[in-house]
XYZ file of C-alpha atoms in Angstrom:
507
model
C 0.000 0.000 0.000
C 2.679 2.347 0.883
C 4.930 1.733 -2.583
C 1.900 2.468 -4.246
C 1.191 5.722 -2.851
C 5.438 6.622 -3.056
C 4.174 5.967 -7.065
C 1.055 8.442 -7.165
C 2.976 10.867 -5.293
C 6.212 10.932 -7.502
C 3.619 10.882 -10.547
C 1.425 13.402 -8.986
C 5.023 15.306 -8.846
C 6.509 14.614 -12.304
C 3.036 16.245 -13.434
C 3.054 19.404 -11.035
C 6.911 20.196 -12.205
C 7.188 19.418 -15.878
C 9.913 21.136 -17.051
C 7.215 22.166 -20.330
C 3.706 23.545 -19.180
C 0.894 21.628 -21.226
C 0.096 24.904 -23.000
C 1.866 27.635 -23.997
C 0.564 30.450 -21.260
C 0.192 34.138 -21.899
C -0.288 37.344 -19.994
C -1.515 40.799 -20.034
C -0.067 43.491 -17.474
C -2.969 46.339 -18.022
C -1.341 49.521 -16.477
C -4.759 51.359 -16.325
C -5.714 55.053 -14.958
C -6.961 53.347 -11.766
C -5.170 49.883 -11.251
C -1.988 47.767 -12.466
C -3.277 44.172 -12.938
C -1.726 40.956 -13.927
C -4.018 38.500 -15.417
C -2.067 35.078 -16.375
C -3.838 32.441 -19.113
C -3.814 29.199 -20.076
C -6.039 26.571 -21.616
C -8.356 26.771 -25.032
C -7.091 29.964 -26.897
C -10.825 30.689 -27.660
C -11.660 30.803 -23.903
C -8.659 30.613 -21.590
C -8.641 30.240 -18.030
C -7.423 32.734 -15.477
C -4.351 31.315 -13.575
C -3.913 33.854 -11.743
C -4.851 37.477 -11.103
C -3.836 40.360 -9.249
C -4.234 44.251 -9.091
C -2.652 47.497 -7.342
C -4.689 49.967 -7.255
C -1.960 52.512 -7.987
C -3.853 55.708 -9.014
C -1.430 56.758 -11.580
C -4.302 58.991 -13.140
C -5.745 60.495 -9.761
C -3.911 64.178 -10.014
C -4.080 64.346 -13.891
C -7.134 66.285 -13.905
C -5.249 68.558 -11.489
C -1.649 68.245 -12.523
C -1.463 67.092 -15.686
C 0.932 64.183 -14.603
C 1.431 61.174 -12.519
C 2.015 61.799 -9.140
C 5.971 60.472 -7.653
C 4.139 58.317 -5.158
C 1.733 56.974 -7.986
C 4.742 56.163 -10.364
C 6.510 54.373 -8.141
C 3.609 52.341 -6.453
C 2.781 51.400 -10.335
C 6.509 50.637 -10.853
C 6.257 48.337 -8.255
C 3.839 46.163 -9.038
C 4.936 45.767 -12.860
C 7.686 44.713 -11.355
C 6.559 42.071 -9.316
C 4.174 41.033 -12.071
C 6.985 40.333 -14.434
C 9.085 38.419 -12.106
C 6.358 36.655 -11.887
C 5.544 35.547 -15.371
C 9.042 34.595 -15.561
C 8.270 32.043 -12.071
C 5.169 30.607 -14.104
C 7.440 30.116 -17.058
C 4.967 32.499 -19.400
C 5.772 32.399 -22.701
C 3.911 35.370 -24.311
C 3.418 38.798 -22.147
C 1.613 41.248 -23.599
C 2.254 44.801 -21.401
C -0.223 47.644 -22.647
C -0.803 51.381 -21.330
C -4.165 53.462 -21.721
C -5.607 56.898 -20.842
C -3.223 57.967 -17.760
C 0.265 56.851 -19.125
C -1.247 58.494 -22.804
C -2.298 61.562 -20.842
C 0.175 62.601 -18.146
C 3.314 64.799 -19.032
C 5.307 62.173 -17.603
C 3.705 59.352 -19.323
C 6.867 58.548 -21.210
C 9.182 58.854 -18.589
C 6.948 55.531 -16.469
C 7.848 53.793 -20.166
C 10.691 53.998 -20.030
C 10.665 52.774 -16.801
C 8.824 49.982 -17.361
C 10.754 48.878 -20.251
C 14.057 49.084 -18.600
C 12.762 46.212 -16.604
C 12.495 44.275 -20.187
C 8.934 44.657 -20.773
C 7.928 46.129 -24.053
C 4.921 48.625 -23.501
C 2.195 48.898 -26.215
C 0.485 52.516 -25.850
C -2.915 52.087 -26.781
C -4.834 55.426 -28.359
C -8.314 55.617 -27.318
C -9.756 54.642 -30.077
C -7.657 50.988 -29.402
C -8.822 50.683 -26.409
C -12.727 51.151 -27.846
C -11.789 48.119 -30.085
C -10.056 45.949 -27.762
C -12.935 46.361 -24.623
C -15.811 45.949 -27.766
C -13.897 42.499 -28.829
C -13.845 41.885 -25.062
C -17.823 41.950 -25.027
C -18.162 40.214 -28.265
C -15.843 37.843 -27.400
C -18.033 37.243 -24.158
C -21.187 37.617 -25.885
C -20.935 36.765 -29.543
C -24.496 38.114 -30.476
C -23.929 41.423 -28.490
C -25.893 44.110 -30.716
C -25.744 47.588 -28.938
C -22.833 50.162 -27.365
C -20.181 48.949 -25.171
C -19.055 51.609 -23.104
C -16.065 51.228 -21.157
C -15.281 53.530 -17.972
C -11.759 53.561 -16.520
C -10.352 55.676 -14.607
C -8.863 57.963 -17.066
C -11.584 57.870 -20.090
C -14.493 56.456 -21.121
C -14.851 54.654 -24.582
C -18.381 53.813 -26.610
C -18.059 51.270 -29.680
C -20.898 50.084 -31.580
C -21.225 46.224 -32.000
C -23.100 44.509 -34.716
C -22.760 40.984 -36.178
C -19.260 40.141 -34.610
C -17.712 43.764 -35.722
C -16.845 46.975 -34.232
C -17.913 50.055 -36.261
C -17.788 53.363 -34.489
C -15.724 54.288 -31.568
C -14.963 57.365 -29.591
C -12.928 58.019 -26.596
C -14.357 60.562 -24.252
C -12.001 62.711 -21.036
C -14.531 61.154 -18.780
C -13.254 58.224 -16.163
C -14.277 58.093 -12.696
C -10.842 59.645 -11.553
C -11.949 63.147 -13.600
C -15.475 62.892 -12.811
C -15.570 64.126 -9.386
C -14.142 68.034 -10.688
C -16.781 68.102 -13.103
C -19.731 67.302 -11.095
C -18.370 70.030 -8.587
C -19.129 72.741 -11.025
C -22.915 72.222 -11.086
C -25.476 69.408 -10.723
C -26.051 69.887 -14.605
C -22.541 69.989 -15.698
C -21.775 66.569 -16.384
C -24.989 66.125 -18.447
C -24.194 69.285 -20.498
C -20.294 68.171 -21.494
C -21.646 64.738 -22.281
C -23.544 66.157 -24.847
C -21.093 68.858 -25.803
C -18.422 65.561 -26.446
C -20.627 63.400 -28.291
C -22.094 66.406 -30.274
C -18.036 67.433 -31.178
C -17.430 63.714 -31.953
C -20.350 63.126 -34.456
C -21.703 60.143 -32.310
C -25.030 59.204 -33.867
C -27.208 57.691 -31.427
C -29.393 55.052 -32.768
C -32.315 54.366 -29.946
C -33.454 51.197 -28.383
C -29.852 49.438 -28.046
C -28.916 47.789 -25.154
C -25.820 49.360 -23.879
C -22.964 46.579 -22.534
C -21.130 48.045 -19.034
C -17.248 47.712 -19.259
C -14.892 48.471 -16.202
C -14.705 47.494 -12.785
C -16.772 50.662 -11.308
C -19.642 49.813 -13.155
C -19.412 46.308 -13.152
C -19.552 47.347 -9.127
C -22.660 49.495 -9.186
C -24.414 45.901 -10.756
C -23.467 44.246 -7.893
C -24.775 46.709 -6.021
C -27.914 46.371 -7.468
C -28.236 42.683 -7.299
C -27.992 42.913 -3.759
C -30.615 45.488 -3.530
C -32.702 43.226 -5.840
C -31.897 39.916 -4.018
C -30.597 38.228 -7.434
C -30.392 34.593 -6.450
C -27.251 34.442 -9.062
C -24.378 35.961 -7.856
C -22.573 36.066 -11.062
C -22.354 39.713 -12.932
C -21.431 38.546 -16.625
C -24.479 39.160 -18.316
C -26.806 40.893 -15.734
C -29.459 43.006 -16.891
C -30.917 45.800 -15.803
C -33.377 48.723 -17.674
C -31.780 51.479 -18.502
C -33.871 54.109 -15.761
C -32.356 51.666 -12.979
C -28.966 54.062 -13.724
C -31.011 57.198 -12.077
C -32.201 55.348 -9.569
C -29.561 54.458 -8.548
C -27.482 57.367 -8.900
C -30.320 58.234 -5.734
C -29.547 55.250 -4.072
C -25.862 55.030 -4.017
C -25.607 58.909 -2.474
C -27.615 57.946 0.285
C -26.002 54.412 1.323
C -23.345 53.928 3.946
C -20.357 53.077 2.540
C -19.679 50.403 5.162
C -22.743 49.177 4.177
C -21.057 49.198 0.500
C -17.607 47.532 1.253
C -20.142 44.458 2.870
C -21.078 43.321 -0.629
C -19.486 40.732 -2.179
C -17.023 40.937 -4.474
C -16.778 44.659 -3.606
C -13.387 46.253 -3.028
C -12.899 49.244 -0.508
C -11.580 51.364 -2.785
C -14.478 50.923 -5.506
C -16.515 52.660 -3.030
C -15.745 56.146 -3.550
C -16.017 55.903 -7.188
C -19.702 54.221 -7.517
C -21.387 57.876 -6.688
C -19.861 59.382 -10.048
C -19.994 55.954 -11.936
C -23.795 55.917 -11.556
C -23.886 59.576 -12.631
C -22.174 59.041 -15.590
C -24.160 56.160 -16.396
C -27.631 57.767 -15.786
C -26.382 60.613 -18.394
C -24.881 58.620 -20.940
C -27.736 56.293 -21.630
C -29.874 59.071 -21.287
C -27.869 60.726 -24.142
C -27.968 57.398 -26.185
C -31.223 56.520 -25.860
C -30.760 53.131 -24.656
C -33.628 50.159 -23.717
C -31.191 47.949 -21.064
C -28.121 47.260 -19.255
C -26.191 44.246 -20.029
C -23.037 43.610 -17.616
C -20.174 42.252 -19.523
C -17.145 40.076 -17.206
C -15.437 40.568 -20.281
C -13.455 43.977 -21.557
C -10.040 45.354 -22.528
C -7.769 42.301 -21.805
C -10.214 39.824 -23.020
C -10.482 41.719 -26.403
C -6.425 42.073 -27.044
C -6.251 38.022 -26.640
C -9.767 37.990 -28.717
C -8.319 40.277 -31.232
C -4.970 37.955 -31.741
C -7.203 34.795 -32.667
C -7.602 33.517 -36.387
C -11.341 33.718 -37.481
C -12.062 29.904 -37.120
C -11.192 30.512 -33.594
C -13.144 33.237 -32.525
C -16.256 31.908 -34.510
C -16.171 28.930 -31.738
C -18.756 29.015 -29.008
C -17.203 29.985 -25.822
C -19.588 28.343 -23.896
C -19.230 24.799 -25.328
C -15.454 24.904 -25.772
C -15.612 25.927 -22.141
C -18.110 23.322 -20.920
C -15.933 20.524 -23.667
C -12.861 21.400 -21.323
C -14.414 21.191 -18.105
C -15.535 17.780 -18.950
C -12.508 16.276 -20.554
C -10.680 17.471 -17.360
C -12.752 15.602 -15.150
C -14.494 12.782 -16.740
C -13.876 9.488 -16.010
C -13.153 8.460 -19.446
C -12.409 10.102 -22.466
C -14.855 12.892 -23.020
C -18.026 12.156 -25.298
C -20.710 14.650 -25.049
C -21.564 15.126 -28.487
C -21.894 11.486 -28.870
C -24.364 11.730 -25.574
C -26.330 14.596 -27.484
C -26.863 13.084 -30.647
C -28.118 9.881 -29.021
C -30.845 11.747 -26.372
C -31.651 14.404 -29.696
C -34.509 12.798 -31.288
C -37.083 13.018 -27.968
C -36.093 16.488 -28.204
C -37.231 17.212 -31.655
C -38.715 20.877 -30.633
C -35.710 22.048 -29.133
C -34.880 25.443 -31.032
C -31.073 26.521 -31.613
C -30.664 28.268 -28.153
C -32.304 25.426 -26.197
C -30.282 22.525 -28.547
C -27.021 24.722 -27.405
C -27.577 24.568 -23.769
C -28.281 20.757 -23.932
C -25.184 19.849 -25.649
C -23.202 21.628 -22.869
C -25.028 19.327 -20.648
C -23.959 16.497 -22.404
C -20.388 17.569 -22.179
C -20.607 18.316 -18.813
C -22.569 14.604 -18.447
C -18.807 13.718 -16.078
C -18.521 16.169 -13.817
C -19.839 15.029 -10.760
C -18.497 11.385 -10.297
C -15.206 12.394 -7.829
C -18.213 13.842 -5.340
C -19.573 12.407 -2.868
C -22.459 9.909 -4.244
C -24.620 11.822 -1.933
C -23.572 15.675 -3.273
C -23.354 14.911 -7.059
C -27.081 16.710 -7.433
C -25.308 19.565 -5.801
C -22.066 19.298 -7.327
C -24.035 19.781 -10.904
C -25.850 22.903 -10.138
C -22.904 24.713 -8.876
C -20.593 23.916 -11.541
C -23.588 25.431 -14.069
C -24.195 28.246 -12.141
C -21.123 29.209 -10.477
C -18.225 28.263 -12.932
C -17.108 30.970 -14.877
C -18.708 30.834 -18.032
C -19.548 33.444 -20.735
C -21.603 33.074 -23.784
C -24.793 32.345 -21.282
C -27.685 34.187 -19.425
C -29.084 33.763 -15.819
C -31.914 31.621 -17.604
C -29.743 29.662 -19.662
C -27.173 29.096 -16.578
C -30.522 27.550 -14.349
C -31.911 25.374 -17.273
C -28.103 23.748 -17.011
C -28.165 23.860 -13.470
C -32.029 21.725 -13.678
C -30.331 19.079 -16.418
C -27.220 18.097 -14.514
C -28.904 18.061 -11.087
C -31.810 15.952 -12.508
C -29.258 13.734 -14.179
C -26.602 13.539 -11.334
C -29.364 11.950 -8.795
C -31.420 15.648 -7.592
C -34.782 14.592 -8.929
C -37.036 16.186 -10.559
C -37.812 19.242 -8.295
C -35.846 22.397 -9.339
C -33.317 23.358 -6.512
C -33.514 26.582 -4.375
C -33.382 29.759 -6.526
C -34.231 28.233 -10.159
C -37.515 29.102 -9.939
C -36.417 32.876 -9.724
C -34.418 32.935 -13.340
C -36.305 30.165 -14.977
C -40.187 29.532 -15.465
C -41.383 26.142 -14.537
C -42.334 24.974 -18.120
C -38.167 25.818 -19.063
C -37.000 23.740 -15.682
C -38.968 20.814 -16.976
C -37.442 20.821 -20.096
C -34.282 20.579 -18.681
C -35.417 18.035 -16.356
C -36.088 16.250 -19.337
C -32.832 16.582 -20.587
C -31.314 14.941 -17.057
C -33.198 11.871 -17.132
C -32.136 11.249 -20.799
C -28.355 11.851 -20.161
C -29.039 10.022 -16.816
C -30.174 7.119 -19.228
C -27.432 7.610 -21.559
C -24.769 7.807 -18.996
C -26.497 4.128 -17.295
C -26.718 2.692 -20.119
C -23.602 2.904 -21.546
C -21.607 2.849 -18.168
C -19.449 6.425 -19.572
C -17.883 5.545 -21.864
C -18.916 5.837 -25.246
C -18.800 2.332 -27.502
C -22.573 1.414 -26.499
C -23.805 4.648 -27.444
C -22.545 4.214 -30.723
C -24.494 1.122 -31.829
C -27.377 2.046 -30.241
C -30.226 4.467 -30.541
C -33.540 5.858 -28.786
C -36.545 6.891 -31.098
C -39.872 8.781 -30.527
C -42.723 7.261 -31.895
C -45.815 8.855 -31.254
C -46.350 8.055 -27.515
C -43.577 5.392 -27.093
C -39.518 5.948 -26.559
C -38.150 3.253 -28.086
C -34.775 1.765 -27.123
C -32.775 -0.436 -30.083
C -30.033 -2.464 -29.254
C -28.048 -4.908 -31.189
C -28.715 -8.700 -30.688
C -25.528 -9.089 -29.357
C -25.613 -6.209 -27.035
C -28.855 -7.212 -25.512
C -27.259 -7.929 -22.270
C -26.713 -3.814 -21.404
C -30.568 -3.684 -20.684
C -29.918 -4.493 -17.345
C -32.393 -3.892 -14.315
C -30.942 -0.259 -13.513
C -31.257 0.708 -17.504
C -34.551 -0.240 -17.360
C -35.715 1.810 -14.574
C -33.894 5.171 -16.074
C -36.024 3.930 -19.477
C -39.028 3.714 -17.261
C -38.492 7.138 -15.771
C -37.896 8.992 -18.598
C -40.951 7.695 -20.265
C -42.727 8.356 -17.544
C -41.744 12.103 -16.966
C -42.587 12.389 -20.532
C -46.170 10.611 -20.222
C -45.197 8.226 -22.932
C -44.279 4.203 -23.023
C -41.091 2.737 -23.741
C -39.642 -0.400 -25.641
C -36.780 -2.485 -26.168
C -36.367 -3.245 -29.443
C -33.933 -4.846 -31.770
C -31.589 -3.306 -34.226
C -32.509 -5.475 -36.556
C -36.203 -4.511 -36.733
């Protein structure tokens, strides 16, 4: 017993040390007007995973609206942390690090003097122009959301950019004097002051604004204010990508946030201390800009500048993949039991699902490939284990709705039953849940049947005809009906108020 765990440990080690990562990593050091971050990547280029991820808030553009230029104590906090950051991409052995500058280091008088800082340290720094930084945060969204149709806007601390989305493009941009770290000298001069130099910029730009879009929230003070309002709401889904809101919320709660304690504020998850100051003139600017714009709804995006540069490096074939299922294929080859095969899962349950439209046939199939997930949990938390991995995991390409009819399938199939869990009923309506319940008891079948892996799927089939499932097997793989197949056949048939049948292949 004691050789053999010396041999998983010493393989468990050969695998943790490997002098060649499985994947070539990459990184983006994003020296904003606000905050120096590190984010480090791996895993599908389409939709990488975060290694790891860390910010100073620096406040290189805090005095430019004052001074012009980057304060000593700014610069050198900043300084720091690129530093650290790049030691550290050397530690994780990253092979590609992409270092990039926006509105304060484009701005300040001594903007040039921090790169050359910075790139004494080896680090070659890309100085994006506004009108970059409009593409890369409106590749961010799309990247996110692939169907996004609206304005992005994107507040920093230094600027705010709008780009227009449409069809997997960016069309117009602009790049507006406007981030939360200038905001607070405007509003000084008059309760109506912001609202008039919004228009005066957008007027002097040419912006045309084309009513009824929904406009997508970039930036971390924004992205802040939604949280805000999801706690105010009770939102049973604490994930911001994709949260919605109508567009007179941002008034309201340009009310709300003026009046609320800011310990109250730093108590919300997910919200940092020093977000708190700026969520009074982030909701003000909101409130005026989609006012100006004329837009119908908010629409949170996870997803912004960093996400767009990698988004922006891809070939086309990449980016047209679905982020959701080559998120949901990766989670499932990483912890299945056996080699991953949840397409093969979703074209065997497909045919008792014949009224299953695109957007419903998508979410399914990312059921299927999650159909793996749960087996290393306890027998007794698998249910559970299903429905957080759908709603909690960090996936993009997916609304609150979507996220619970995944949540329904893989807790139906991984043992829950047929009752949706606590908080489903609040995204979802109960006639969506039992579709996905649906979907459970057929991957539940498929999974049984087939014992995970995927050679009895493949000479096997289920039909729908008229009020009867009908299961064929081969002659010679009659023996898989067993007792416990049966009863998943009987089940499913039953949720579906139909009969079922074995039946030969031959037939």
């Amino acid at each position: 017993m004691n050789s053999m765990l010396s041999r998983v440990r010493a393989m468990a080690e050969t695998m943790a040390t490997s002098p060649e990562p499985a994947t070539a990593r990459s990184a983006i050091i994003d020296i904003g007007s606000n905050s120096v971050r590190l984010v480090v990547y791996d895993g599908p280029r389409r939709i990488p995973f975060i290694l790891f991820n860390e910010k100073v808030m620096a406040g290189l553009g805090a005095s430019l609206a004052k001074t012009g230029a980057i304060e000593p104590e700014a610069m050198e906090r900043g300084l720091r942390a690129v530093g650290r950051f790049a030691h550290l991409c050397q530690e994780m052995r990253v092979k590609d690090v992409r270092c990039v500058a926006t509105a304060a280091v484009r701005d300040a008088t001594n903007g040039s003097a921090f790169i050359a800082r910075t790139e004494a340290m080896g680090l070659s720094v890309e100085l994006l122009s506004g009108a970059q930084e409009a593409i890369g945060a409106a590749m961010g969204v799309l990247s996110g959301i692939p169907d996004a149709d609206g304005i992005v806007g994107d507040l920093g601390g230094g600027s705010l950019e709008l780009a227009r989305v449409r069809n997997g493009t960016v069309e117009q941009t602009i790049s507006l004097p406007l981030g939360v770290l200038r905001l607070p000298q405007i509003r000084a001069k008059g309760p109506r002051e912001l609202e008039r130099q919004v228009r005066k910029m957008l007027e002097k730009a040419g912006w045309r604004a084309e009513p009824n879009l929904p406009f997508y929230l970039v930036g971390g003070s924004w992205r802040s204010l939604a949280r805000f309002d999801m706690q105010l709401t009770h939102f049973p889904l604490p994930v911001v990508h994709q949260y919605e809101m109508s567009a007179a919320r941002a008034e309201q709660l340009t009310r709300i946030v003026s009046h609320v304690d800011k310990a109250r504020l730093k108590q919300i998850p997910a919200m940092t201390g020093s977000r708190v100051p700026t969520l009074p003139d982030a909701a003000a600017l909101l409130s005026v800009v989609v006012r100006q714009l004329r837009s119908t709804r908010l629409v949170v995006s996870a997803y912004g500048l960093r996400e767009g540069l990698l988004y922006e490096d891809l070939p086309e074939d990449i980016r047209a993949h679905d982020p959701l299922l080559v998120a949901a294929e990766a989670e499932g080859e990483a912890q299945a039991r056996f080699r991953g095969h949840g397409d093969r899962i979703d074209r065997w349950i497909a045919p008792l699902f014949p009224d299953d439209g695109s957007a419903a046939r998508r979410i399914r199939r990312a059921a299927c490939l999650l159909a793996d997930v749960g087996w290393r949990a306890n027998p007794d938390f698998r249910a559970e284990r299903g429905v957080e991995i759908a709603l909690h995991s960090n996936w993009v390409g997916i609304t609150a709705t979507e996220r619970a009819m995944l949540g329904q399938a893989l807790h139906t199939h991984f043992g829950g039953g047929m009752d949706a869990p606590p908080g489903l009923d609040r995204i979802a309506d109960p006639g969506t849940l039992r579709r996905a319940t649906l979907w459970g008891l057929a991957i539940r079948l498929a999974q049984r049947l087939s014992g995970g892996v995927e050679g009895p799927l493949a000479v096997s089939r289920l039909e729908r005809s008229g009020d009867r499932i009908d299961l064929y097997l081969r002659d010679e793989d009659a023996d898989l009906y067993g007792e416990a197949v049966e009863r998943r056949l009987r089940n499913l048939a039953q949720a579906m108020g139909v009969k079922y049948q074995l039946r030969s292949v031959a037939e």
